[in-house]
Coordinates of C-alpha atoms and ligand atoms in Angstrom, one line a residue:
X16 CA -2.7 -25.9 16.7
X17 CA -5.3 -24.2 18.3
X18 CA -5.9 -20.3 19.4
X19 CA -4.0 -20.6 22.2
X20 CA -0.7 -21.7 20.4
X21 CA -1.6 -18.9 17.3
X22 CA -1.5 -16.3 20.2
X23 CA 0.0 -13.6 17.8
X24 CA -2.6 -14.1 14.6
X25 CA -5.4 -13.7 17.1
X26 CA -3.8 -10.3 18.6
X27 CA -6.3 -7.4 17.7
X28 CA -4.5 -4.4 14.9
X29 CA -5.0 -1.2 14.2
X30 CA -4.5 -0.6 10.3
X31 CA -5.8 2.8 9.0
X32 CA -8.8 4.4 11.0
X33 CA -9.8 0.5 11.3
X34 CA -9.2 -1.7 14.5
X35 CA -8.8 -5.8 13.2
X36 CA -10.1 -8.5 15.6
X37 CA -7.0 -10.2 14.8
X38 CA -4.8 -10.6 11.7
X39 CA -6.3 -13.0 9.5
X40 CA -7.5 -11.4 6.5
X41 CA -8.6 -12.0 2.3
X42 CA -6.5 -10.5 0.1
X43 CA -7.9 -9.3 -3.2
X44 CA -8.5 -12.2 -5.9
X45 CA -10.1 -11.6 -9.7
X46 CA -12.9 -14.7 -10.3
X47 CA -14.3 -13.0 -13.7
X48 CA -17.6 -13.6 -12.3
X49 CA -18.7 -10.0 -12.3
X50 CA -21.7 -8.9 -15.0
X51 CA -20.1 -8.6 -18.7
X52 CA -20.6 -5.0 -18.0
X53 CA -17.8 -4.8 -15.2
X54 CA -20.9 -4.8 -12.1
X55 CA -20.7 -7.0 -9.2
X56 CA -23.5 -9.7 -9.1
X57 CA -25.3 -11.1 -6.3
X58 CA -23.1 -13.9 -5.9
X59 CA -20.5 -12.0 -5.2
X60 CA -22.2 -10.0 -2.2
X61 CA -22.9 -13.5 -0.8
X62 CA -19.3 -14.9 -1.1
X63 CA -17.8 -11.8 0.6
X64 CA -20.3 -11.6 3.2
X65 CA -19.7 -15.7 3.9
X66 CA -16.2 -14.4 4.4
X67 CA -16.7 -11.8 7.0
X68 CA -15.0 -13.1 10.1
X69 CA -11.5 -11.9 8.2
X70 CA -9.8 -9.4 9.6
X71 CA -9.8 -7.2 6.6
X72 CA -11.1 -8.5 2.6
X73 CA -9.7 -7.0 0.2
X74 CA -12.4 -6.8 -2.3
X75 CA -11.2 -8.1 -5.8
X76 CA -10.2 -5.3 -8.5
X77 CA -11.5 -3.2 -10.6
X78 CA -10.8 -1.3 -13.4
X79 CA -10.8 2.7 -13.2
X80 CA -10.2 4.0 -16.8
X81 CA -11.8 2.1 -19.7
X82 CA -8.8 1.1 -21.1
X83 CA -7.7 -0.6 -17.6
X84 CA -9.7 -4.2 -18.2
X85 CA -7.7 -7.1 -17.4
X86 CA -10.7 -9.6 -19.0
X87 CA -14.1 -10.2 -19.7
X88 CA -16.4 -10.1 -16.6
X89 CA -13.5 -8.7 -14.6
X90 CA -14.9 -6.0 -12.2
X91 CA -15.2 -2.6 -12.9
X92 CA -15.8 1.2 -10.8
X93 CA -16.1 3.8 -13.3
X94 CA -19.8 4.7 -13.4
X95 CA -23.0 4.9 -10.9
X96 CA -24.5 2.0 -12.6
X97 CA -20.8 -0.2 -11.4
X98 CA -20.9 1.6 -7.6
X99 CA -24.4 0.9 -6.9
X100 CA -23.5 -2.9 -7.6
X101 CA -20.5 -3.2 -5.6
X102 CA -22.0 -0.9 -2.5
X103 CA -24.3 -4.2 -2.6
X104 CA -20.9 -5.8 -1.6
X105 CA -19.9 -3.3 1.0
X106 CA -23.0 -3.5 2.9
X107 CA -23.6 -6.8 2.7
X108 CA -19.6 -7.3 4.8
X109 CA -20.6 -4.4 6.7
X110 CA -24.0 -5.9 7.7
X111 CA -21.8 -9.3 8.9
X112 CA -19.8 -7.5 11.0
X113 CA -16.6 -7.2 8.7
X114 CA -14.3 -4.0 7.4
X115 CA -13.9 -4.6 3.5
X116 CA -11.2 -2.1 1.2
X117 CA -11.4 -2.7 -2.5
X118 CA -8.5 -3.0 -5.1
X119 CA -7.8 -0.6 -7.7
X120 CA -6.2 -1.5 -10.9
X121 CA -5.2 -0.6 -14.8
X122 CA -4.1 -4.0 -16.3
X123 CA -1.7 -2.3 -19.3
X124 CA -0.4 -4.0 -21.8
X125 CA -2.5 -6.9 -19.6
X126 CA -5.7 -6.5 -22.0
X127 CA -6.5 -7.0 -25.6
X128 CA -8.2 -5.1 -27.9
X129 CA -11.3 -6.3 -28.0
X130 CA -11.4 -5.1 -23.8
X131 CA -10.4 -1.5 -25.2
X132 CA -13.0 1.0 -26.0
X133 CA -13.5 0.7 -29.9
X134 CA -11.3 -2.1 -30.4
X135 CA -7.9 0.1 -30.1
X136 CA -4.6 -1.3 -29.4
X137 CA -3.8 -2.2 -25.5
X138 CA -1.9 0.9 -23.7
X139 CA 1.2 0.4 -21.2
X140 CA 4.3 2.9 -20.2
X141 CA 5.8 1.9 -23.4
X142 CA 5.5 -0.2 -26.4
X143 CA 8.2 -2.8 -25.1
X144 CA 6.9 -6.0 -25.9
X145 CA 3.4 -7.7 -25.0
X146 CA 3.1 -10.1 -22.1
X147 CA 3.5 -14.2 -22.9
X148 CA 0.0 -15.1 -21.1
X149 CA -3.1 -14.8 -22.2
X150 CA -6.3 -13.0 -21.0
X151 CA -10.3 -13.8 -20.7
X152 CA -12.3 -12.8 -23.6
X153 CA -15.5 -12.9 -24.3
X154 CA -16.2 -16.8 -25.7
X155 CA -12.7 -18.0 -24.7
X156 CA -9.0 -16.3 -23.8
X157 CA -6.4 -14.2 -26.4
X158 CA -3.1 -13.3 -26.9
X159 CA -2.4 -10.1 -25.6
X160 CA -0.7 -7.5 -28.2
X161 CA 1.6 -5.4 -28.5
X162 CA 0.7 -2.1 -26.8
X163 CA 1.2 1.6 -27.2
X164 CA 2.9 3.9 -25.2
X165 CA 0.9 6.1 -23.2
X166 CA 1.0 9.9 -24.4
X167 CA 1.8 12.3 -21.1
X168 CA -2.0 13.6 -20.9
X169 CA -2.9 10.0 -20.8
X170 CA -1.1 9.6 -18.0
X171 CA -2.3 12.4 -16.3
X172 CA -5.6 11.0 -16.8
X173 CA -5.5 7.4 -15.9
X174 CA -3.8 8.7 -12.3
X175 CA -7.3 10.7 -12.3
X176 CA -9.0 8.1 -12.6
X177 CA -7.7 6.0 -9.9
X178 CA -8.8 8.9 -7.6
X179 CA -12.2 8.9 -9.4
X180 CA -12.9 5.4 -8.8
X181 CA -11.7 5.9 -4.9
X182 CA -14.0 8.7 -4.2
X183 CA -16.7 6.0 -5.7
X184 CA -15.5 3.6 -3.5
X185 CA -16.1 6.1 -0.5
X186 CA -19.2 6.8 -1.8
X187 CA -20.3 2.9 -2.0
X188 CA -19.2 2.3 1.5
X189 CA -16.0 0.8 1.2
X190 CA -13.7 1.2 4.2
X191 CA -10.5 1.8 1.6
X192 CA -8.5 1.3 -1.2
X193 CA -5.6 -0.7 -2.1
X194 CA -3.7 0.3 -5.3
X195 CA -2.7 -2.9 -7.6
X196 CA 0.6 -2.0 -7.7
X197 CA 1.8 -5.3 -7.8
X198 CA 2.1 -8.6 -10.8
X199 CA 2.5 -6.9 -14.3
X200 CA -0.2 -4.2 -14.3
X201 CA 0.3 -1.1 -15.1
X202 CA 2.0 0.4 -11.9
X203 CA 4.4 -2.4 -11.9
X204 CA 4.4 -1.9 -16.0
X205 CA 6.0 1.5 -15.6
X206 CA 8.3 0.2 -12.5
X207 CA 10.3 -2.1 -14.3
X208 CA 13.1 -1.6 -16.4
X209 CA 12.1 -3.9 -19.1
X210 CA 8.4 -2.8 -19.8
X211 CA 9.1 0.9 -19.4
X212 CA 11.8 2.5 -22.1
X213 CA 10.5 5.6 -21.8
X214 CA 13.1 8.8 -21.8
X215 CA 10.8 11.2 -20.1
X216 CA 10.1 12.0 -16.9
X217 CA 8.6 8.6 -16.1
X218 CA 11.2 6.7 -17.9
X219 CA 14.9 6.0 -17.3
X220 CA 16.3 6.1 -13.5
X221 CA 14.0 3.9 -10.6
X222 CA 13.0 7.3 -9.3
X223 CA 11.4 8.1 -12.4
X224 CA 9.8 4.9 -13.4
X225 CA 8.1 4.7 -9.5
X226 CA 6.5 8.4 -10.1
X227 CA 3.9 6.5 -11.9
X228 CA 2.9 4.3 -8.6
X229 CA 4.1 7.5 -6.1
X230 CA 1.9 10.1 -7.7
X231 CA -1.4 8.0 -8.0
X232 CA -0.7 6.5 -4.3
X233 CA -0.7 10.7 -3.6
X234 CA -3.8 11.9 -5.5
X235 CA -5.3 8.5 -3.5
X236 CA -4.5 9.7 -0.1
X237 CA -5.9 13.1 -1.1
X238 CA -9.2 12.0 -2.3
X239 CA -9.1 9.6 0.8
X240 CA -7.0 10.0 3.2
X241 CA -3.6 8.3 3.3
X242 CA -5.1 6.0 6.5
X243 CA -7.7 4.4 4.2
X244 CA -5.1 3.7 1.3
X245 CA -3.1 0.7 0.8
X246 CA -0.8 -0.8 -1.9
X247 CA 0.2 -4.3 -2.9
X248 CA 3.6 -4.7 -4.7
X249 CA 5.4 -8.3 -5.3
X250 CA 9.1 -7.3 -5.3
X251 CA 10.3 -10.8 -6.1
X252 CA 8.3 -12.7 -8.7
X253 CA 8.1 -11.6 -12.4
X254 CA 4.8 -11.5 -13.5
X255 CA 3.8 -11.2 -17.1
X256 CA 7.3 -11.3 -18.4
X257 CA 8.2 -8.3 -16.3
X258 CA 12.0 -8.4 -15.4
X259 CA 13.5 -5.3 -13.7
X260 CA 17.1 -5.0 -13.8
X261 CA 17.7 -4.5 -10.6
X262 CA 14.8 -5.3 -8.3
X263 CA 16.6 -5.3 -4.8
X264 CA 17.5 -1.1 -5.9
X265 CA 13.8 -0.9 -7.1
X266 CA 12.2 -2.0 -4.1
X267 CA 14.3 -0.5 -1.9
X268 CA 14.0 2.9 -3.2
X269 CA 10.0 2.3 -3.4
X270 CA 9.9 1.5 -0.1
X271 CA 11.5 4.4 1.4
X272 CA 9.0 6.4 -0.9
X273 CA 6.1 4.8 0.7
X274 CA 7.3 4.9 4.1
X275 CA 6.7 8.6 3.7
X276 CA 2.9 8.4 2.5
X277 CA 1.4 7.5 6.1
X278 CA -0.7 4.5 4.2
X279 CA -2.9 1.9 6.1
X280 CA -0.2 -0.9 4.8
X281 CA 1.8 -2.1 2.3
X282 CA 1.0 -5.7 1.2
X283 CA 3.9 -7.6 -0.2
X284 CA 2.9 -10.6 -2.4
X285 CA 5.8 -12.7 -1.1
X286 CA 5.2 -16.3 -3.3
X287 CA 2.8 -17.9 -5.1
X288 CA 3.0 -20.9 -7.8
X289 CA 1.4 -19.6 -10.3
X290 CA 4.2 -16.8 -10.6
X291 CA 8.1 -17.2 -11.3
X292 CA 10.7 -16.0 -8.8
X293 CA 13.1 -13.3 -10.4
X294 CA 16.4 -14.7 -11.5
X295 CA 17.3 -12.6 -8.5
X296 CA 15.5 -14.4 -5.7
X297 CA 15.6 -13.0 -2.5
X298 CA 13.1 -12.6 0.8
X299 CA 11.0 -9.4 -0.2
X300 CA 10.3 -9.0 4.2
X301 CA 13.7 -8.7 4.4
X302 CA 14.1 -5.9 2.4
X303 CA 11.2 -4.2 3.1
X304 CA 10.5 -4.5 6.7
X305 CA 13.7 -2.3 7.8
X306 CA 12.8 0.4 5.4
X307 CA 9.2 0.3 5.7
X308 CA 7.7 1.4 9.3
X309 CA 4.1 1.3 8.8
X310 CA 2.0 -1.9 8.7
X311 CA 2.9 -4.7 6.3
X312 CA 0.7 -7.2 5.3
X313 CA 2.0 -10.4 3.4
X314 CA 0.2 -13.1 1.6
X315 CA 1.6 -16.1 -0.5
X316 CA 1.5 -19.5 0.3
X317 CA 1.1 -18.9 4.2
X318 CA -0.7 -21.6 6.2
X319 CA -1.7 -20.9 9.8
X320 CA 1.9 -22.1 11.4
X321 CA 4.1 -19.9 9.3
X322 CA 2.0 -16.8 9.4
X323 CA 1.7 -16.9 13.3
X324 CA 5.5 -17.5 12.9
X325 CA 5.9 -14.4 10.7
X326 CA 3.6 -12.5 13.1
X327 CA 5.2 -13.9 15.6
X328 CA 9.1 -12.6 14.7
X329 CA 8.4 -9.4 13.7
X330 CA 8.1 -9.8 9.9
X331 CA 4.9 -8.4 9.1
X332 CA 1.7 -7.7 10.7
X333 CA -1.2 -9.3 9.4
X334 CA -1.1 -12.0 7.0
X335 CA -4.0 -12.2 4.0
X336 CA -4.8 -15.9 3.1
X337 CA -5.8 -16.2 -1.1
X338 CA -6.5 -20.1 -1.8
X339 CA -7.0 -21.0 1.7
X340 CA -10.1 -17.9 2.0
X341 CA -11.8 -19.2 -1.2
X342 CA -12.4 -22.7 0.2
X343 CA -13.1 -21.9 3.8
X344 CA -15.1 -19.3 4.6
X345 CA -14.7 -19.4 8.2
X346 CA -11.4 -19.3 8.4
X347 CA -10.6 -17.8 11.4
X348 CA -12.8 -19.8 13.0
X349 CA -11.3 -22.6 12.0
X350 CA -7.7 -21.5 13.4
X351 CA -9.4 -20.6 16.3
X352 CA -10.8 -24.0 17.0
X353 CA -7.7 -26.0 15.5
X354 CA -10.1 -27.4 12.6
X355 CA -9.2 -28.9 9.6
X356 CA -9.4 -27.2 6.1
X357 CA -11.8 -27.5 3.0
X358 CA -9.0 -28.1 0.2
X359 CA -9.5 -25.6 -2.8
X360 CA -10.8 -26.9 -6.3
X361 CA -8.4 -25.4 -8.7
X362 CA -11.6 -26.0 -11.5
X363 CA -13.8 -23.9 -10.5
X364 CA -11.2 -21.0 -9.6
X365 CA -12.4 -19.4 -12.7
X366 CA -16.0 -20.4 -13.9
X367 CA -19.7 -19.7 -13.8
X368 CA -21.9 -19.4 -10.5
X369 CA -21.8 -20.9 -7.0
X370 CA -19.3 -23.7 -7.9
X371 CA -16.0 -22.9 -6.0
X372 CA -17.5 -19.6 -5.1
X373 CA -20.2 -19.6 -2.2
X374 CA -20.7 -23.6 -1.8
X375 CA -17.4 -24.5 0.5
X376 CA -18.8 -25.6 3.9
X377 CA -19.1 -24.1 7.1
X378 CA -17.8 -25.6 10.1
X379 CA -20.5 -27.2 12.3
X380 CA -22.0 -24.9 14.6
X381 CA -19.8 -25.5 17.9
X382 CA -21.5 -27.1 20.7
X383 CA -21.8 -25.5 24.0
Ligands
FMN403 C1 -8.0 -16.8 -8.4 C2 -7.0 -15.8 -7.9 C3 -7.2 -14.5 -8.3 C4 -6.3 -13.5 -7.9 N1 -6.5 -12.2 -8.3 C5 -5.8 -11.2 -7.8 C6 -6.1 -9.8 -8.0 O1 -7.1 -9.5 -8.6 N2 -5.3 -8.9 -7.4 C7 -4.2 -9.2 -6.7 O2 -3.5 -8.3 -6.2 N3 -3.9 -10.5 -6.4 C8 -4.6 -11.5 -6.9 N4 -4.4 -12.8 -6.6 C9 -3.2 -13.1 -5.7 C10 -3.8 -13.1 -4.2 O3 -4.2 -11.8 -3.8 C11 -2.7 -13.6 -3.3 O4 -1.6 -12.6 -3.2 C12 -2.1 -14.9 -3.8 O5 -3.1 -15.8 -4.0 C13 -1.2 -15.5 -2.7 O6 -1.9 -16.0 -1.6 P1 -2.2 -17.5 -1.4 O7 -1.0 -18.3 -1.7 O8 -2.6 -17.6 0.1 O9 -3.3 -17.9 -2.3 C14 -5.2 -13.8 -7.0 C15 -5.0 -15.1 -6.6 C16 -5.9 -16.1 -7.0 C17 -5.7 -17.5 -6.5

């Protein structure tokens, strides 16, 4: 299938203040490659610039509060020393051409102590339960623990501190934000009816437990204007051993909220295998799309026929590509020309150095 036949992924967008080429883009992915100290290395400005020709990267996340790390050598945007590293990033997209937002996040109970400043216990919307995975530490991985609840000032503060990190952001040259609202972090965390039991005003009906997500996404489009803010949720997978009681209610009611805000996009993470489906599986476009107006973006196991079909009917508006990005750099090109794909190495997802990061090939130079 070549351009011709992927007519609608090759139409040019608008999203924010930005106008896409066309509607292949990265979404955000964590390779715990960053400097132990939360900076982006050089590597990193080299994959992201290899991967230009997207419509729109979404840079991976970074923390904004110190108690926020998801893992060792996970990014982080809290100091000068951090934003001078990833400007390096920004430019080097910007130089190649390409529009680049970055993802902010606070992992929650998604930590461990030894990521918190002085070893304290992890923090999350309440002290529910900790989540069955486990998370990067240094030497090796851990069992997350159980985690506090945060205090009201805290919360206060860590909301700050997504605004902090988005004026950094600004500063460092990134076109925009996107809020990790999505896959157990701490948004979600406060979202869902089993990791948030608290009674006050962030706890109890689904209006209170989205002010969490609502009130950063506002201090986010002050700080930046709501056109350069975006916001990934995954209404239908259970991340982290999440499980809201009623996600179709959630969602729905979130939505409206955010068709109010005026952002760039939503992005709905719509499936992906390393997740599980809620026991309550249903097509999270189909809710959202008729209660959302603004531009959705989708990612999840799309390859190029079904996102030109979802483009295609309606169902969202650009489509970001995770697995299929990492291991082809040129990806649109690739579409463009009807080319085969460089399949993914699952081993060197998460490892040291070039491996899996900036060695996939590039498609021959086409002849004239
Ligand atoms: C290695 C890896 C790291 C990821 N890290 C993040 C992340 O930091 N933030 C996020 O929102 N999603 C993350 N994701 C999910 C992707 O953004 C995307 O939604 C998901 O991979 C589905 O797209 P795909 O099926 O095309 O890969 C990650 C995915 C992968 C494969």
């Amino acid at each position: 299938m070549t351009e011709a036949m992927l007519k609608h992924l090759f139409l040019p967008l608008d999203v924010g203040k930005l106008a896409l080429p066309h509607r292949i883009a990265m979404p955000p992915m964590t390779r715990y490659r960053c400097g132990a100290d939360g900076t982006a290395l050089d590597i990193q400005a080299t994959y992201y610039a290899q991967r230009a020709s997207a419509a729109l990267i979404v840079c991976e996340s970074v923390y904004t509060d110190p108690t926020g790390r998801i893992g060792y050598r996970a990014g982080g945007m809290i100091n000068a020393h951090q934003q001078a590293s990833w400007a390096k990033v920004a430019k080097a997209v910007h130089d190649k051409g390409g529009r680049i937002f970055i993802q902010l996040l606070h992992g929650g109970r998604f930590s461990h102590p030894s990521l918190q400043p002085g070893g304290e216990p992890t923090v999350s919307a309440s002290s529910a339960m900790p989540p069955p995975d486990t998370v990067q530490i240094e030497g090796g991985t851990a069992v997350p623990t159980l985690p506090r609840a945060l205090e009201r000032f805290e919360i206060d503060r860590i909301i700050k501190s997504y605004a902090r990190t988005a004026a950094l952001a600004a500063e460092a040259g990134f076109d925009g934000v996107e809020l990790h609202g999505a896959n157990g972090y701490l948004p979600s965390q406060f979202l869902s009816s089993n990791t948030n039991l608290r009674t006050d005003e962030y706890g109890g009906s689904i209006a209170n437990r989205a002010k969490f997500m609502l009130e950063t996404l506002e201090e986010l489009a002050a700080v930046r204007g709501p056109e350069h803010v975006g916001v990934k949720i995954s209404p239908n997978f259970s991340h982290h051993g999440e499980r809201d009681a009623s996600p179709k209610e959630t969602f729905t009611y979130l939505a409206k909220a955010l068709d109010k805000l005026g952002l760039a996009y939503v992005h709905i993470q719509c499936a992906a295998d390393f997740m599980r489906p809620v026991p309550d599986t249903f097509d999270p476009i189909d809710l959202i799309r008729p209660v959302y107006r603004g531009k959705l973006l989708a990612s999840g196991q799309f390859d190029r026929h079904s996102a030109e079909k979802a483009i295609a009917s309606g169902r969202c508006d650009f489509i970001a590509f995770g697995r299929r990005f990492i291991a082809n750099p040129d990806l649109p090109e690739r579409f463009r020309r009807g080319a085969a794909e460089n399949a993914i190495n699952m081993e060197t997802l998460i490892t040291e150095g070039a491996p899996g990061m900036t060695d996939y090939p590039f498609l021959e130079p086409q002849v004239q």
